[in-house]
Short mmCIF file of C-alpha atoms and ligand atoms in Angstrom, two decimals:
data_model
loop_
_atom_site.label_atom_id
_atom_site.label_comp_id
_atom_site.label_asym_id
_atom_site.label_seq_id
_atom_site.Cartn_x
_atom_site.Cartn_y
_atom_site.Cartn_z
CA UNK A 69 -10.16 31.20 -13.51
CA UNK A 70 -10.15 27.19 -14.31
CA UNK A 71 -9.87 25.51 -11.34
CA UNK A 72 -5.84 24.22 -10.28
CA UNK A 73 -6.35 20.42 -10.90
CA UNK A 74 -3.79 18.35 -9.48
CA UNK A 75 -3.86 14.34 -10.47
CA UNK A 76 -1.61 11.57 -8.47
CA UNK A 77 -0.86 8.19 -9.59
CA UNK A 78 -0.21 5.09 -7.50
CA UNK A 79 2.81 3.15 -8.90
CA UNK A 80 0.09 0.09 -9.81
CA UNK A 81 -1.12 2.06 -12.45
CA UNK A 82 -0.97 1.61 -15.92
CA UNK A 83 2.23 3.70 -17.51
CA UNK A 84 -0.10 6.04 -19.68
CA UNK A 85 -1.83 6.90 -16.50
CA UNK A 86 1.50 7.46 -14.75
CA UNK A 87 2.18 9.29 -17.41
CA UNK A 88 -0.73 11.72 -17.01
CA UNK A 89 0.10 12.75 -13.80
CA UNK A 90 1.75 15.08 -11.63
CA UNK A 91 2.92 12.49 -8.99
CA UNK A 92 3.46 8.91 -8.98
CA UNK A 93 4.33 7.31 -5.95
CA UNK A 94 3.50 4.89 -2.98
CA UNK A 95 0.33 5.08 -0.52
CA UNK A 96 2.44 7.36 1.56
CA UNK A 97 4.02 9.82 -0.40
CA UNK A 98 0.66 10.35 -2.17
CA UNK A 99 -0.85 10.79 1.20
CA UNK A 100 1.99 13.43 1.97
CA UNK A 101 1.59 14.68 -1.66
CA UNK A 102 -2.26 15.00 -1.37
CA UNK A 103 -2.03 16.80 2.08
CA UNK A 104 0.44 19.33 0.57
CA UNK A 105 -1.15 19.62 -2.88
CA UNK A 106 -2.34 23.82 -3.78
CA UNK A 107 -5.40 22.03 -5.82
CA UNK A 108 -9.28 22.23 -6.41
CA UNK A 109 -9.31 19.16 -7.38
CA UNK A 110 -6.81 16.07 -6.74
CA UNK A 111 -7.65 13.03 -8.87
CA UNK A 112 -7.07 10.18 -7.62
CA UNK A 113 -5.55 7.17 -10.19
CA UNK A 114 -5.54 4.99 -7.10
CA UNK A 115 -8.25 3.35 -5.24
CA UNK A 116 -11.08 4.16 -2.95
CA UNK A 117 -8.56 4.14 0.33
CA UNK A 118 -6.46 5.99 -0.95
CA UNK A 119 -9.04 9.10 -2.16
CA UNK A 120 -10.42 9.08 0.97
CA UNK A 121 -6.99 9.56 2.97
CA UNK A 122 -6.23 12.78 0.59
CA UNK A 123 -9.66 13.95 1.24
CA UNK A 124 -9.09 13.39 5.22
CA UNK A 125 -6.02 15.48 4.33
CA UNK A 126 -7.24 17.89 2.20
CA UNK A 127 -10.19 18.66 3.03
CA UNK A 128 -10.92 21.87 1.18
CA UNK A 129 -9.99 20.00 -2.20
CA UNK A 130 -12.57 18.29 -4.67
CA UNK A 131 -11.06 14.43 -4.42
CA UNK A 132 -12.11 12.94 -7.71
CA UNK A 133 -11.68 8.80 -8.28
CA UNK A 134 -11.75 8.10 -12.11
CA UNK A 135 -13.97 4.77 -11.02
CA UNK A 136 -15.85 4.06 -8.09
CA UNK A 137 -15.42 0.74 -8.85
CA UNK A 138 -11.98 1.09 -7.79
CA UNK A 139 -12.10 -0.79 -4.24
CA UNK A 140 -9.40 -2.83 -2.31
CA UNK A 141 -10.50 -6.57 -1.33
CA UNK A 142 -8.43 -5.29 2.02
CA UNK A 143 -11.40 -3.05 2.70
CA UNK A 144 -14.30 -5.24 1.18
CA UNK A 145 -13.44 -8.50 3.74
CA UNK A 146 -13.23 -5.92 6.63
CA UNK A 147 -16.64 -6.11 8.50
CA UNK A 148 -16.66 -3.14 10.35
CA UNK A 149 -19.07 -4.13 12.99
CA UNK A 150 -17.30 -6.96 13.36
CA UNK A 151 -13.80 -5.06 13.84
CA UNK A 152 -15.63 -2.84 16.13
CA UNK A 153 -16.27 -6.03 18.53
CA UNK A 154 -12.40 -7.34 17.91
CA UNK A 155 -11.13 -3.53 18.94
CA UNK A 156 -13.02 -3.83 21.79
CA UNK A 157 -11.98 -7.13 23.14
CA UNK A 158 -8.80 -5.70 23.27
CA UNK A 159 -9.07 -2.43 25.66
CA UNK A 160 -5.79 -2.48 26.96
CA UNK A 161 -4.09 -2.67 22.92
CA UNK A 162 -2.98 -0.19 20.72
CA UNK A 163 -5.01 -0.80 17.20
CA UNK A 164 -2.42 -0.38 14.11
CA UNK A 165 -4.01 -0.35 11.02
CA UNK A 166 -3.24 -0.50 7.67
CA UNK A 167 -3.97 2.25 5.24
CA UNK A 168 -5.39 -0.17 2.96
CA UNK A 169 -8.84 0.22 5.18
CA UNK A 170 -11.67 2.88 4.63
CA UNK A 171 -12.43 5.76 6.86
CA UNK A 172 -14.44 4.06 8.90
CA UNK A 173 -12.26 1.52 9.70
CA UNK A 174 -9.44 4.42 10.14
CA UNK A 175 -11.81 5.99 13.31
CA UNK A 176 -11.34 3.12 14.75
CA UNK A 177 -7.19 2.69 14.87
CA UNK A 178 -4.93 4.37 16.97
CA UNK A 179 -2.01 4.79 14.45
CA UNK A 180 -2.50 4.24 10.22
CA UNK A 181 0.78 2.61 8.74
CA UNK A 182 1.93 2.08 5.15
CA UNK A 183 3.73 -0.72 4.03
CA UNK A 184 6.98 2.06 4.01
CA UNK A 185 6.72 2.62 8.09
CA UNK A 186 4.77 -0.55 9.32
CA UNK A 187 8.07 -1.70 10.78
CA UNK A 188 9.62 1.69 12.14
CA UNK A 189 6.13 2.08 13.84
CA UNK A 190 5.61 -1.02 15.58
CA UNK A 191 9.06 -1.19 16.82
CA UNK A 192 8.48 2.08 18.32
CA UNK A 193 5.25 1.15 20.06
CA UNK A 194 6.97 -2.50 21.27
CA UNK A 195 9.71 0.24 22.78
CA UNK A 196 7.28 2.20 24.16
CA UNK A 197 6.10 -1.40 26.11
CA UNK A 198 2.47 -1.74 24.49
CA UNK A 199 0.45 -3.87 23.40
CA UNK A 200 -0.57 -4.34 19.80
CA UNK A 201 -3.12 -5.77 17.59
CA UNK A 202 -3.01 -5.52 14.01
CA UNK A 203 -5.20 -5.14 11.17
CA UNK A 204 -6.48 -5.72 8.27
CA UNK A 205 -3.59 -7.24 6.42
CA UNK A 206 -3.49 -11.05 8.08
CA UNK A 207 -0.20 -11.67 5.71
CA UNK A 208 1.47 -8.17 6.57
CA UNK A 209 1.18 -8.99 10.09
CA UNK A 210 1.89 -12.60 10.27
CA UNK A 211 5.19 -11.31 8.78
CA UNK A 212 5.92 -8.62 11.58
CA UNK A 213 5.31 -11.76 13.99
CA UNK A 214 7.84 -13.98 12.78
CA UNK A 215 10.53 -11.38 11.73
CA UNK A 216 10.45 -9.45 14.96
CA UNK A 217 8.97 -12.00 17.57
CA UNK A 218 5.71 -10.09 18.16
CA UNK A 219 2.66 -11.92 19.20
CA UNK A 220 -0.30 -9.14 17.76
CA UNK A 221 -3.60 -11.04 17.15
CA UNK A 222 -4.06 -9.97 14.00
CA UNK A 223 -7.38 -8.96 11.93
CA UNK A 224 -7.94 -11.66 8.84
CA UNK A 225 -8.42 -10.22 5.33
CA UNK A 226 -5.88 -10.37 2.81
CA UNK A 227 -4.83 -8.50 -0.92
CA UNK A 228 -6.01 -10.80 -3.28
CA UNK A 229 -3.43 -9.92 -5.52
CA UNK A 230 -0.36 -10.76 -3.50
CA UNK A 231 -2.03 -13.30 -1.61
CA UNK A 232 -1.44 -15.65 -5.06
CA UNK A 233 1.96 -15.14 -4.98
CA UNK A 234 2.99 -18.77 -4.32
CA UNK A 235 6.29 -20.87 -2.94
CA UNK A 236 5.87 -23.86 -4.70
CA UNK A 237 5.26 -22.12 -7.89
CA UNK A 238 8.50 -19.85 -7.07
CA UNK A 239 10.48 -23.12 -5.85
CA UNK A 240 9.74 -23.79 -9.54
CA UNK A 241 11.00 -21.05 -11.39
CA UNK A 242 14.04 -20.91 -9.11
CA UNK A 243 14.89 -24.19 -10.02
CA UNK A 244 14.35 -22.79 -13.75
CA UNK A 245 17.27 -20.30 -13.58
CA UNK A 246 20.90 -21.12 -14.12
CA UNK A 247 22.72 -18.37 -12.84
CA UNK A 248 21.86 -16.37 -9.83
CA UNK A 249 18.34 -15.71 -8.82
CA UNK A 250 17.35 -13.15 -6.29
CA UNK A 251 13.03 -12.51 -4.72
CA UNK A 252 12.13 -8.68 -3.61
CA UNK A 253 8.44 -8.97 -2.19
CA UNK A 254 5.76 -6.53 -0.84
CA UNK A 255 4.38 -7.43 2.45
CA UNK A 256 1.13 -8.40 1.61
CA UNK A 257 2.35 -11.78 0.16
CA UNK A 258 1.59 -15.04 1.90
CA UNK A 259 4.56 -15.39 4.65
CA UNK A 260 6.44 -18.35 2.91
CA UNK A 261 7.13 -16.03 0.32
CA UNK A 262 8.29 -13.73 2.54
CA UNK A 263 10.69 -15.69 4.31
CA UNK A 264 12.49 -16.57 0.61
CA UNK A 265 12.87 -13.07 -0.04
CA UNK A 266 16.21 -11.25 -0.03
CA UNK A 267 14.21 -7.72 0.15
CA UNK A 268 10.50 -7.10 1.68
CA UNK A 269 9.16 -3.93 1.30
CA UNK A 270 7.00 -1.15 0.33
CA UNK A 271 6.23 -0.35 -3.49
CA UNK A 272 9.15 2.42 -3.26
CA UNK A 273 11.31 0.56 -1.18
CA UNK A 274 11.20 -2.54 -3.76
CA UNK A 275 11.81 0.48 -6.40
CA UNK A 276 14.88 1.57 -4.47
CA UNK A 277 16.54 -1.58 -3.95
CA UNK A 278 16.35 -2.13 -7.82
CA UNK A 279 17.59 1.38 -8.53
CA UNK A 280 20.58 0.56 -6.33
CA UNK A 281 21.19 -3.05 -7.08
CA UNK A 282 24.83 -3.49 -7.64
CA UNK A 283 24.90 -7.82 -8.55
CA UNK A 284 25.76 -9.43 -11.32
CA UNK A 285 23.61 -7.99 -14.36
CA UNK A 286 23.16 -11.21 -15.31
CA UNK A 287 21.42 -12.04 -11.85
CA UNK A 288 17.13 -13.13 -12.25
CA UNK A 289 15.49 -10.66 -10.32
CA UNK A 290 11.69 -12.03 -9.23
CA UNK A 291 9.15 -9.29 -8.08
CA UNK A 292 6.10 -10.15 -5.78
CA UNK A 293 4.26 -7.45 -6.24
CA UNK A 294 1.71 -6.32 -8.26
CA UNK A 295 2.86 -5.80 -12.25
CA UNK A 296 2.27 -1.88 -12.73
CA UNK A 297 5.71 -1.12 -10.88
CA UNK A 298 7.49 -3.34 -13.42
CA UNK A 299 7.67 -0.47 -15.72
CA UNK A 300 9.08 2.26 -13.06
CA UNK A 301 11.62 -0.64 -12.51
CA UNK A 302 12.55 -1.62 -16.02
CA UNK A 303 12.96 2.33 -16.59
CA UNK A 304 14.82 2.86 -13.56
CA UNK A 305 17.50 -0.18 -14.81
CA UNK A 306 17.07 -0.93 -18.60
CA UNK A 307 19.69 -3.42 -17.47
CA UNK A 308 18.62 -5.65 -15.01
CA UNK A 309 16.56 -8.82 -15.87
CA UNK A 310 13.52 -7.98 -13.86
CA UNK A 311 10.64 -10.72 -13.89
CA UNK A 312 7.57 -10.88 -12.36
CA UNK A 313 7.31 -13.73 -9.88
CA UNK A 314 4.61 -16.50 -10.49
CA UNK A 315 1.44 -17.25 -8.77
CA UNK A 316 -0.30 -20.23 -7.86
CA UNK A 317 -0.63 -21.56 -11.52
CA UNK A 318 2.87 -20.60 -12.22
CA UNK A 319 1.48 -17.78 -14.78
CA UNK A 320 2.96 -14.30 -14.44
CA UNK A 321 -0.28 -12.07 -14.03
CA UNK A 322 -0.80 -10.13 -11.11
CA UNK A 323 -2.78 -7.05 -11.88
CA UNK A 324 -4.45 -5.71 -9.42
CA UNK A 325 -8.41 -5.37 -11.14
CA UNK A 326 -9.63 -2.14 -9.04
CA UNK A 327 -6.16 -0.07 -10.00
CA UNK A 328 -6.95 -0.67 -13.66
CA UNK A 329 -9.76 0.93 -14.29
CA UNK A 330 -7.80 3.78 -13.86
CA UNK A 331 -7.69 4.39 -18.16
CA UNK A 332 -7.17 7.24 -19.72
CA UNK A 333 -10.91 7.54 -20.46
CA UNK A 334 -11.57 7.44 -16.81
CA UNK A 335 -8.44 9.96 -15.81
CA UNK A 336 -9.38 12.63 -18.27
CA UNK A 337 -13.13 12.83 -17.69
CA UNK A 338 -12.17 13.03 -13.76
CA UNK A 339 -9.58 16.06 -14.76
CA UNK A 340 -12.64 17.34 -16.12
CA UNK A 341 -14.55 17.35 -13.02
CA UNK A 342 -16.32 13.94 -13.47
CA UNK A 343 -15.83 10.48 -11.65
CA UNK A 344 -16.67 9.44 -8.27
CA UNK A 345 -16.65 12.53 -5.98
CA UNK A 346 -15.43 12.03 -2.12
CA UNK A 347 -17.57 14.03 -0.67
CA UNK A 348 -19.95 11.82 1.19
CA UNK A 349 -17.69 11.62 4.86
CA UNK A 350 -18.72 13.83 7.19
CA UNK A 351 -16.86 16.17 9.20
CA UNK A 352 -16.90 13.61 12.50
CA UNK A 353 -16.33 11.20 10.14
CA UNK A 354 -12.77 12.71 8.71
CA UNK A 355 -11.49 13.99 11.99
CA UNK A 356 -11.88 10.74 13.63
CA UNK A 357 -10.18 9.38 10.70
CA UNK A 358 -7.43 11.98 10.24
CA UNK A 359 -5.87 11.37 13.97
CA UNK A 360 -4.46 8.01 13.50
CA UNK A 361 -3.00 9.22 9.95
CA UNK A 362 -1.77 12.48 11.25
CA UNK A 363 0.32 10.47 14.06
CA UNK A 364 1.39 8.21 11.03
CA UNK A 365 2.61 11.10 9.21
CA UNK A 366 4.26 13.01 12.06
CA UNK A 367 6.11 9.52 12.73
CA UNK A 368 7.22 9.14 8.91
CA UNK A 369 7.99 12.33 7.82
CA UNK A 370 11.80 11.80 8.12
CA UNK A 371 11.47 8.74 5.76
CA UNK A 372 10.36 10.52 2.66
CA UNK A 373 12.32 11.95 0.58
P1 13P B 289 2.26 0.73 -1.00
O1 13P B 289 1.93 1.31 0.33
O2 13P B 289 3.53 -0.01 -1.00
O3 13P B 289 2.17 1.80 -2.02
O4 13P B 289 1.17 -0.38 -1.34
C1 13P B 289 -0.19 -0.09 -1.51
C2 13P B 289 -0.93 -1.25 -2.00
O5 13P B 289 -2.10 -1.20 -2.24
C3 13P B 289 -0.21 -2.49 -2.15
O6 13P B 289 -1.02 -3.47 -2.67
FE1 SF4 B 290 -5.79 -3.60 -2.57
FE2 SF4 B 290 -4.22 -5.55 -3.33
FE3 SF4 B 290 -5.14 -3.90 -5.15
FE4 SF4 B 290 -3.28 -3.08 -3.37
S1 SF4 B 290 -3.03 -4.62 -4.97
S2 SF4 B 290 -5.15 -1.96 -3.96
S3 SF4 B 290 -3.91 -4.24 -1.55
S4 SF4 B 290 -6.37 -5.32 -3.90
#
């Protein structure tokens, strides 16, 4: 019997990837997906992170990513010695962490969020009367400071993608529109962007709030996030004038350089059993990992559709 091979796409893909796959959707509802998935093997058109949560998950399942080069600067500026000493000068915290963060780093959080529950999660732990530090995402969590008052020391790496994203350069092309201009953003941007924005949120959420926009159709809509979901929106709502907003150098061109080399090469020699195998955490290594996501997921399930 050939073996049941299931592939997942993160919306940052390219749209013939999306195209090859079974599901597209955000770090967490691939996560969900992956754990759920009836596979042998589950390719991964994602990155690194993300192939190593749906092997945490799934652990009986081949994970397959098309490109081992396929990393997350999130996870590259993340010394993990060095977050080992900053957990532990903080004994009487809670460690969040971001899933965008390898297993390693995973072993050593209390809870894993997504961009999707980040909020919901926090506010539950702030209810609960702990104390929180935050990692790795310096812009995500500078943001959940100055919306919601929190003081979390916070871990210092950023998404080199969304960390371009620029206000002067979006002052700019405001200032370039003549009717009505609106920003959506994804957390990892820089927190003056943030603070413009009339939406923040996860990949799906920013999906959502296009899907449902209900303006003027002649209404600018600028997108800080990375370009791949441009075509889920533009399909969602033919429509809407959806443009992506400018970095630093005013250029439109955020593509995120690990999620790319997901091509089509890449996908269909990994549905063929080839590509970069997870298979090198160990058993310790997962379980550690898999309790901070598993409190994530039991948290979130009521926010997935
Ligand atoms: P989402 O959790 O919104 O899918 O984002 C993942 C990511 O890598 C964003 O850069
Ligand atoms: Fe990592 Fe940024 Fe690429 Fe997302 S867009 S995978 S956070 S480098």
């Amino acid at each position: 019997m050939s073996p049941r091979v299931v592939t997942l796409a993160h919306y940052y893909t390219a749209p013939e990837i999306q195209r090859m796959a079974d599901k597209v959707g955000d770090s967490l509802e691939l996560s969900l997906y992956a754990r759920d998935a009836q596979a042998d093997i589950i390719v991964f058109a994602g990155v690194r992170f993300m192939a190593e949560t749906a092997k945490i998950l799934n652990p009986q399942a081949q994970v397959i990513l098309p490109d081992a080069g396929s990393t997350c600067s999130l996870v590259t500026q993340t010394d993990i010695a060095a977050l080992r000493a900053w957990r532990e000068s903080y004994p009487d915290h809670v460690h969040v962490s971001y899933i965008n963060s390898s297993a390693e780093h995973k072993a050593l959080s209390d809870w894993i969020v997504t961009s999707r529950n980040v909020d919901d999660i926090i506010a539950h732990l702030y209810a609960e009367g702990k104390k929180v530090i935050f990692s790795p995402d310096r812009n995500m969590g500078a943001y959940l400071n100055f919306q919601y008052g929190y003081d979390m020391p916070l871990w210092s790496a950023v998404c080199e993608v969304h960390d371009k994203f620029n206000e002067d350069a979006l002052n700019e092309a405001f200032a370039g529109v003549s009717g009505q201009a609106f920003l959506i953003a994804h957390p990892e941007s820089p927190l003056p962007v943030l603070q413009r924005a009339d939406y923040v949120g996860s990949t799906s959420g920013m999906l959502n709030w296009v899907k449902s926009y209900q303006g003027e159709l002649s209404a600018t809509i600028f997108v800080a996030t990375e370009d791949g979901i441009l075509y889920n929106m533009h399909e969602a709502r033919p429509d809407l004038n959806l443009v992506q907003a400018p970095i630093y150098a005013g250029c439109q061109c955020n593509s995120c350089p690990y999620m790319k080399l997901n091509t089509v090469a890449a996908v269909q020699a990994a549905q063929a059993g080839q590509g970069e195998r997870i298979d090198y955490l160990t058993p310790e290594q997962m379980d550690a990992a898999r309790l901070p996501i598993e409190r994530m997921l039991a948290f979130s399930q009521r926010y997935v559709a």
